[in-house]
Structure formats: structure tokens, C-alpha cells
Amino acid sequence: MGRILGIDYGEKRIGLAHTDEVKLIASPLDTVPAKDIFNYLSNYFIQENVDSIVVGEPKTLDNKPALISKKIKLFTNKLTTLFKKPIYMIDERFTSK
């Protein structure tokens, strides 16, 4: 059984969290400079068994894509191409509250 990797995309830094092997508890993992993320993930996927990736999908209060959504889409497309893992986009409105 593998982990779920959570990604909070930012243009300068990307926040990462992961579950335990049985997917019961999520814990913070790291904050990585955006320019280094694909190298970091390559090494992480070698060391850890990851079943899927969850990426935060920012939306406005009226359910429209946020300004950064296009960049997140490009990022997730590259993730899919490089790592061949299922990616799930999760609405992240109100998650800071």
C-alpha cells in the first residue's frame, strides 16, 4: 500500500504533505523551491511508494478558477507526464480557516 502525496503549488515555493502507508494520517513533508520540485519529487518517488497525488485547486468564491490556475494546470500536466501517477484536484477554498 502506498502513500498519497499532497501538493500546494506556489510560484516560488511548493508545500508538500503525505500520508502514512495505510493512508490514515497526513503529515507535513517539506517546502521546496518551485525550481527544484521535479528533482525533489524524482528522489522522493524512488524512496517512497506513492499511489496518487492530490493538488490543491484554488478557486474564487464564485467558483471560478483563480489567476494561478493556468500555471497549476501546466504543473499537473508535467507531473502526469513525468511520474505517471493519478492526480486529483481538490478545491482548496476555505482550507485555511
PDB file of N, CA, C and O in Angstrom, residues 54-92:
ATOM      1  N   VAL A  54      -2.493  14.487  -4.758  1.00  0.00           N
ATOM      2  CA  VAL A  54      -3.595  15.433  -4.618  1.00  0.00           C
ATOM      3  C   VAL A  54      -3.005  16.831  -4.738  1.00  0.00           C
ATOM      4  O   VAL A  54      -2.030  17.159  -4.072  1.00  0.00           O
ATOM      5  N   VAL A  55      -3.582  17.640  -5.619  1.00  0.00           N
ATOM      6  CA  VAL A  55      -3.107  19.005  -5.822  1.00  0.00           C
ATOM      7  C   VAL A  55      -4.240  19.962  -5.482  1.00  0.00           C
ATOM      8  O   VAL A  55      -5.381  19.780  -5.918  1.00  0.00           O
ATOM      9  N   GLY A  56      -3.929  20.979  -4.701  1.00  0.00           N
ATOM     10  CA  GLY A  56      -4.918  21.988  -4.350  1.00  0.00           C
ATOM     11  C   GLY A  56      -5.308  22.804  -5.571  1.00  0.00           C
ATOM     12  O   GLY A  56      -4.454  23.249  -6.341  1.00  0.00           O
ATOM     13  N   GLU A  57      -6.611  22.972  -5.748  1.00  0.00           N
ATOM     14  CA  GLU A  57      -7.144  23.731  -6.885  1.00  0.00           C
ATOM     15  C   GLU A  57      -7.794  25.011  -6.362  1.00  0.00           C
ATOM     16  O   GLU A  57      -8.889  24.974  -5.822  1.00  0.00           O
ATOM     17  N   PRO A  58      -7.099  26.136  -6.503  1.00  0.00           N
ATOM     18  CA  PRO A  58      -7.660  27.382  -5.982  1.00  0.00           C
ATOM     19  C   PRO A  58      -8.793  27.904  -6.867  1.00  0.00           C
ATOM     20  O   PRO A  58      -8.700  27.872  -8.092  1.00  0.00           O
ATOM     21  N   LYS A  59      -9.859  28.310  -6.221  1.00  0.00           N
ATOM     22  CA  LYS A  59     -10.995  28.896  -6.932  1.00  0.00           C
ATOM     23  C   LYS A  59     -11.423  30.156  -6.201  1.00  0.00           C
ATOM     24  O   LYS A  59     -11.179  30.304  -5.007  1.00  0.00           O
ATOM     25  N   THR A  60     -12.080  31.019  -6.926  1.00  0.00           N
ATOM     26  CA  THR A  60     -12.634  32.206  -6.295  1.00  0.00           C
ATOM     27  C   THR A  60     -13.919  31.824  -5.567  1.00  0.00           C
ATOM     28  O   THR A  60     -14.440  30.720  -5.731  1.00  0.00           O
ATOM     29  N   LEU A  61     -14.438  32.743  -4.783  1.00  0.00           N
ATOM     30  CA  LEU A  61     -15.661  32.456  -4.027  1.00  0.00           C
ATOM     31  C   LEU A  61     -16.853  32.160  -4.928  1.00  0.00           C
ATOM     32  O   LEU A  61     -17.774  31.457  -4.531  1.00  0.00           O
ATOM     33  N   ASP A  62     -16.831  32.668  -6.155  1.00  0.00           N
ATOM     34  CA  ASP A  62     -17.935  32.376  -7.079  1.00  0.00           C
ATOM     35  C   ASP A  62     -17.613  31.185  -7.988  1.00  0.00           C
ATOM     36  O   ASP A  62     -18.159  31.043  -9.076  1.00  0.00           O
ATOM     37  N   ASN A  63     -16.713  30.319  -7.525  1.00  0.00           N
ATOM     38  CA  ASN A  63     -16.396  29.036  -8.165  1.00  0.00           C
ATOM     39  C   ASN A  63     -15.716  29.163  -9.525  1.00  0.00           C
ATOM     40  O   ASN A  63     -15.801  28.268 -10.353  1.00  0.00           O
ATOM     41  N   LYS A  64     -15.020  30.249  -9.744  1.00  0.00           N
ATOM     42  CA  LYS A  64     -14.251  30.420 -10.979  1.00  0.00           C
ATOM     43  C   LYS A  64     -12.781  30.132 -10.681  1.00  0.00           C
ATOM     44  O   LYS A  64     -12.327  30.278  -9.555  1.00  0.00           O
ATOM     45  N   PRO A  65     -12.026  29.714 -11.697  1.00  0.00           N
ATOM     46  CA  PRO A  65     -10.604  29.448 -11.474  1.00  0.00           C
ATOM     47  C   PRO A  65      -9.864  30.699 -11.013  1.00  0.00           C
ATOM     48  O   PRO A  65     -10.116  31.806 -11.493  1.00  0.00           O
ATOM     49  N   ALA A  66      -8.941  30.527 -10.082  1.00  0.00           N
ATOM     50  CA  ALA A  66      -8.101  31.630  -9.620  1.00  0.00           C
ATOM     51  C   ALA A  66      -7.081  31.977 -10.697  1.00  0.00           C
ATOM     52  O   ALA A  66      -6.874  31.215 -11.655  1.00  0.00           O
ATOM     53  N   LEU A  67      -6.413  33.100 -10.540  1.00  0.00           N
ATOM     54  CA  LEU A  67      -5.437  33.548 -11.532  1.00  0.00           C
ATOM     55  C   LEU A  67      -4.306  32.536 -11.752  1.00  0.00           C
ATOM     56  O   LEU A  67      -3.810  32.386 -12.867  1.00  0.00           O
ATOM     57  N   ILE A  68      -3.934  31.816 -10.724  1.00  0.00           N
ATOM     58  CA  ILE A  68      -2.806  30.885 -10.824  1.00  0.00           C
ATOM     59  C   ILE A  68      -3.214  29.536 -11.424  1.00  0.00           C
ATOM     60  O   ILE A  68      -2.376  28.673 -11.688  1.00  0.00           O
ATOM     61  N   SER A  69      -4.476  29.333 -11.699  1.00  0.00           N
ATOM     62  CA  SER A  69      -4.977  28.032 -12.166  1.00  0.00           C
ATOM     63  C   SER A  69      -4.307  27.541 -13.447  1.00  0.00           C
ATOM     64  O   SER A  69      -4.053  26.343 -13.593  1.00  0.00           O
ATOM     65  N   LYS A  70      -4.018  28.433 -14.374  1.00  0.00           N
ATOM     66  CA  LYS A  70      -3.364  28.012 -15.621  1.00  0.00           C
ATOM     67  C   LYS A  70      -1.979  27.445 -15.346  1.00  0.00           C
ATOM     68  O   LYS A  70      -1.568  26.446 -15.940  1.00  0.00           O
ATOM     69  N   LYS A  71      -1.249  28.063 -14.418  1.00  0.00           N
ATOM     70  CA  LYS A  71       0.084  27.571 -14.075  1.00  0.00           C
ATOM     71  C   LYS A  71       0.001  26.228 -13.355  1.00  0.00           C
ATOM     72  O   LYS A  71       0.838  25.349 -13.568  1.00  0.00           O
ATOM     73  N   ILE A  72      -1.015  26.064 -12.529  1.00  0.00           N
ATOM     74  CA  ILE A  72      -1.197  24.789 -11.841  1.00  0.00           C
ATOM     75  C   ILE A  72      -1.529  23.694 -12.853  1.00  0.00           C
ATOM     76  O   ILE A  72      -1.046  22.565 -12.738  1.00  0.00           O
ATOM     77  N   LYS A  73      -2.313  24.004 -13.853  1.00  0.00           N
ATOM     78  CA  LYS A  73      -2.644  23.031 -14.896  1.00  0.00           C
ATOM     79  C   LYS A  73      -1.381  22.599 -15.644  1.00  0.00           C
ATOM     80  O   LYS A  73      -1.177  21.405 -15.902  1.00  0.00           O
ATOM     81  N   LEU A  74      -0.523  23.533 -15.999  1.00  0.00           N
ATOM     82  CA  LEU A  74       0.752  23.195 -16.655  1.00  0.00           C
ATOM     83  C   LEU A  74       1.604  22.315 -15.745  1.00  0.00           C
ATOM     84  O   LEU A  74       2.219  21.340 -16.189  1.00  0.00           O
ATOM     85  N   PHE A  75       1.634  22.660 -14.467  1.00  0.00           N
ATOM     86  CA  PHE A  75       2.391  21.888 -13.483  1.00  0.00           C
ATOM     87  C   PHE A  75       1.852  20.456 -13.384  1.00  0.00           C
ATOM     88  O   PHE A  75       2.625  19.501 -13.427  1.00  0.00           O
ATOM     89  N   THR A  76       0.541  20.300 -13.288  1.00  0.00           N
ATOM     90  CA  THR A  76      -0.030  18.951 -13.159  1.00  0.00           C
ATOM     91  C   THR A  76       0.147  18.146 -14.444  1.00  0.00           C
ATOM     92  O   THR A  76       0.348  16.928 -14.386  1.00  0.00           O
ATOM     93  N   ASN A  77       0.107  18.805 -15.585  1.00  0.00           N
ATOM     94  CA  ASN A  77       0.377  18.091 -16.848  1.00  0.00           C
ATOM     95  C   ASN A  77       1.803  17.530 -16.859  1.00  0.00           C
ATOM     96  O   ASN A  77       2.029  16.397 -17.284  1.00  0.00           O
ATOM     97  N   LYS A  78       2.748  18.324 -16.384  1.00  0.00           N
ATOM     98  CA  LYS A  78       4.135  17.860 -16.335  1.00  0.00           C
ATOM     99  C   LYS A  78       4.289  16.732 -15.309  1.00  0.00           C
ATOM    100  O   LYS A  78       5.002  15.762 -15.555  1.00  0.00           O
ATOM    101  N   LEU A  79       3.601  16.847 -14.166  1.00  0.00           N
ATOM    102  CA  LEU A  79       3.618  15.763 -13.174  1.00  0.00           C
ATOM    103  C   LEU A  79       3.143  14.456 -13.794  1.00  0.00           C
ATOM    104  O   LEU A  79       3.753  13.404 -13.612  1.00  0.00           O
ATOM    105  N   THR A  80       2.032  14.521 -14.513  1.00  0.00           N
ATOM    106  CA  THR A  80       1.456  13.333 -15.147  1.00  0.00           C
ATOM    107  C   THR A  80       2.429  12.725 -16.141  1.00  0.00           C
ATOM    108  O   THR A  80       2.639  11.516 -16.170  1.00  0.00           O
ATOM    109  N   THR A  81       3.037  13.564 -16.957  1.00  0.00           N
ATOM    110  CA  THR A  81       3.972  13.092 -17.975  1.00  0.00           C
ATOM    111  C   THR A  81       5.203  12.442 -17.351  1.00  0.00           C
ATOM    112  O   THR A  81       5.630  11.371 -17.773  1.00  0.00           O
ATOM    113  N   LEU A  82       5.751  13.064 -16.318  1.00  0.00           N
ATOM    114  CA  LEU A  82       6.997  12.569 -15.725  1.00  0.00           C
ATOM    115  C   LEU A  82       6.807  11.353 -14.824  1.00  0.00           C
ATOM    116  O   LEU A  82       7.636  10.438 -14.830  1.00  0.00           O
ATOM    117  N   PHE A  83       5.719  11.338 -14.050  1.00  0.00           N
ATOM    118  CA  PHE A  83       5.621  10.352 -12.978  1.00  0.00           C
ATOM    119  C   PHE A  83       4.502   9.314 -13.143  1.00  0.00           C
ATOM    120  O   PHE A  83       4.454   8.355 -12.390  1.00  0.00           O
ATOM    121  N   LYS A  84       3.618   9.512 -14.093  1.00  0.00           N
ATOM    122  CA  LYS A  84       2.583   8.512 -14.387  1.00  0.00           C
ATOM    123  C   LYS A  84       1.790   8.086 -13.149  1.00  0.00           C
ATOM    124  O   LYS A  84       1.532   6.909 -12.924  1.00  0.00           O
ATOM    125  N   LYS A  85       1.413   9.043 -12.321  1.00  0.00           N
ATOM    126  CA  LYS A  85       0.614   8.779 -11.119  1.00  0.00           C
ATOM    127  C   LYS A  85      -0.751   9.452 -11.290  1.00  0.00           C
ATOM    128  O   LYS A  85      -0.849  10.518 -11.899  1.00  0.00           O
ATOM    129  N   PRO A  86      -1.806   8.867 -10.747  1.00  0.00           N
ATOM    130  CA  PRO A  86      -3.098   9.550 -10.785  1.00  0.00           C
ATOM    131  C   PRO A  86      -3.030  10.851  -9.991  1.00  0.00           C
ATOM    132  O   PRO A  86      -2.431  10.892  -8.912  1.00  0.00           O
ATOM    133  N   ILE A  87      -3.626  11.900 -10.554  1.00  0.00           N
ATOM    134  CA  ILE A  87      -3.647  13.205  -9.900  1.00  0.00           C
ATOM    135  C   ILE A  87      -5.092  13.624  -9.700  1.00  0.00           C
ATOM    136  O   ILE A  87      -5.903  13.568 -10.620  1.00  0.00           O
ATOM    137  N   TYR A  88      -5.389  14.049  -8.472  1.00  0.00           N
ATOM    138  CA  TYR A  88      -6.727  14.506  -8.122  1.00  0.00           C
ATOM    139  C   TYR A  88      -6.651  15.970  -7.709  1.00  0.00           C
ATOM    140  O   TYR A  88      -5.830  16.333  -6.864  1.00  0.00           O
ATOM    141  N   MET A  89      -7.483  16.785  -8.333  1.00  0.00           N
ATOM    142  CA  MET A  89      -7.554  18.200  -7.999  1.00  0.00           C
ATOM    143  C   MET A  89      -8.635  18.380  -6.933  1.00  0.00           C
ATOM    144  O   MET A  89      -9.761  17.919  -7.104  1.00  0.00           O
ATOM    145  N   ILE A  90      -8.284  19.057  -5.839  1.00  0.00           N
ATOM    146  CA  ILE A  90      -9.208  19.261  -4.732  1.00  0.00           C
ATOM    147  C   ILE A  90      -9.397  20.758  -4.502  1.00  0.00           C
ATOM    148  O   ILE A  90      -8.426  21.503  -4.347  1.00  0.00           O
ATOM    149  N   ASP A  91     -10.643  21.179  -4.476  1.00  0.00           N
ATOM    150  CA  ASP A  91     -10.988  22.572  -4.197  1.00  0.00           C
ATOM    151  C   ASP A  91     -10.413  22.963  -2.837  1.00  0.00           C
ATOM    152  O   ASP A  91     -10.691  22.326  -1.830  1.00  0.00           O
ATOM    153  N   GLU A  92      -9.607  24.011  -2.827  1.00  0.00           N
ATOM    154  CA  GLU A  92      -8.970  24.400  -1.574  1.00  0.00           C
ATOM    155  C   GLU A  92      -9.550  25.666  -0.962  1.00  0.00           C
ATOM    156  O   GLU A  92      -8.966  26.230  -0.034  1.00  0.00           O
TER     157      GLU A  92
END
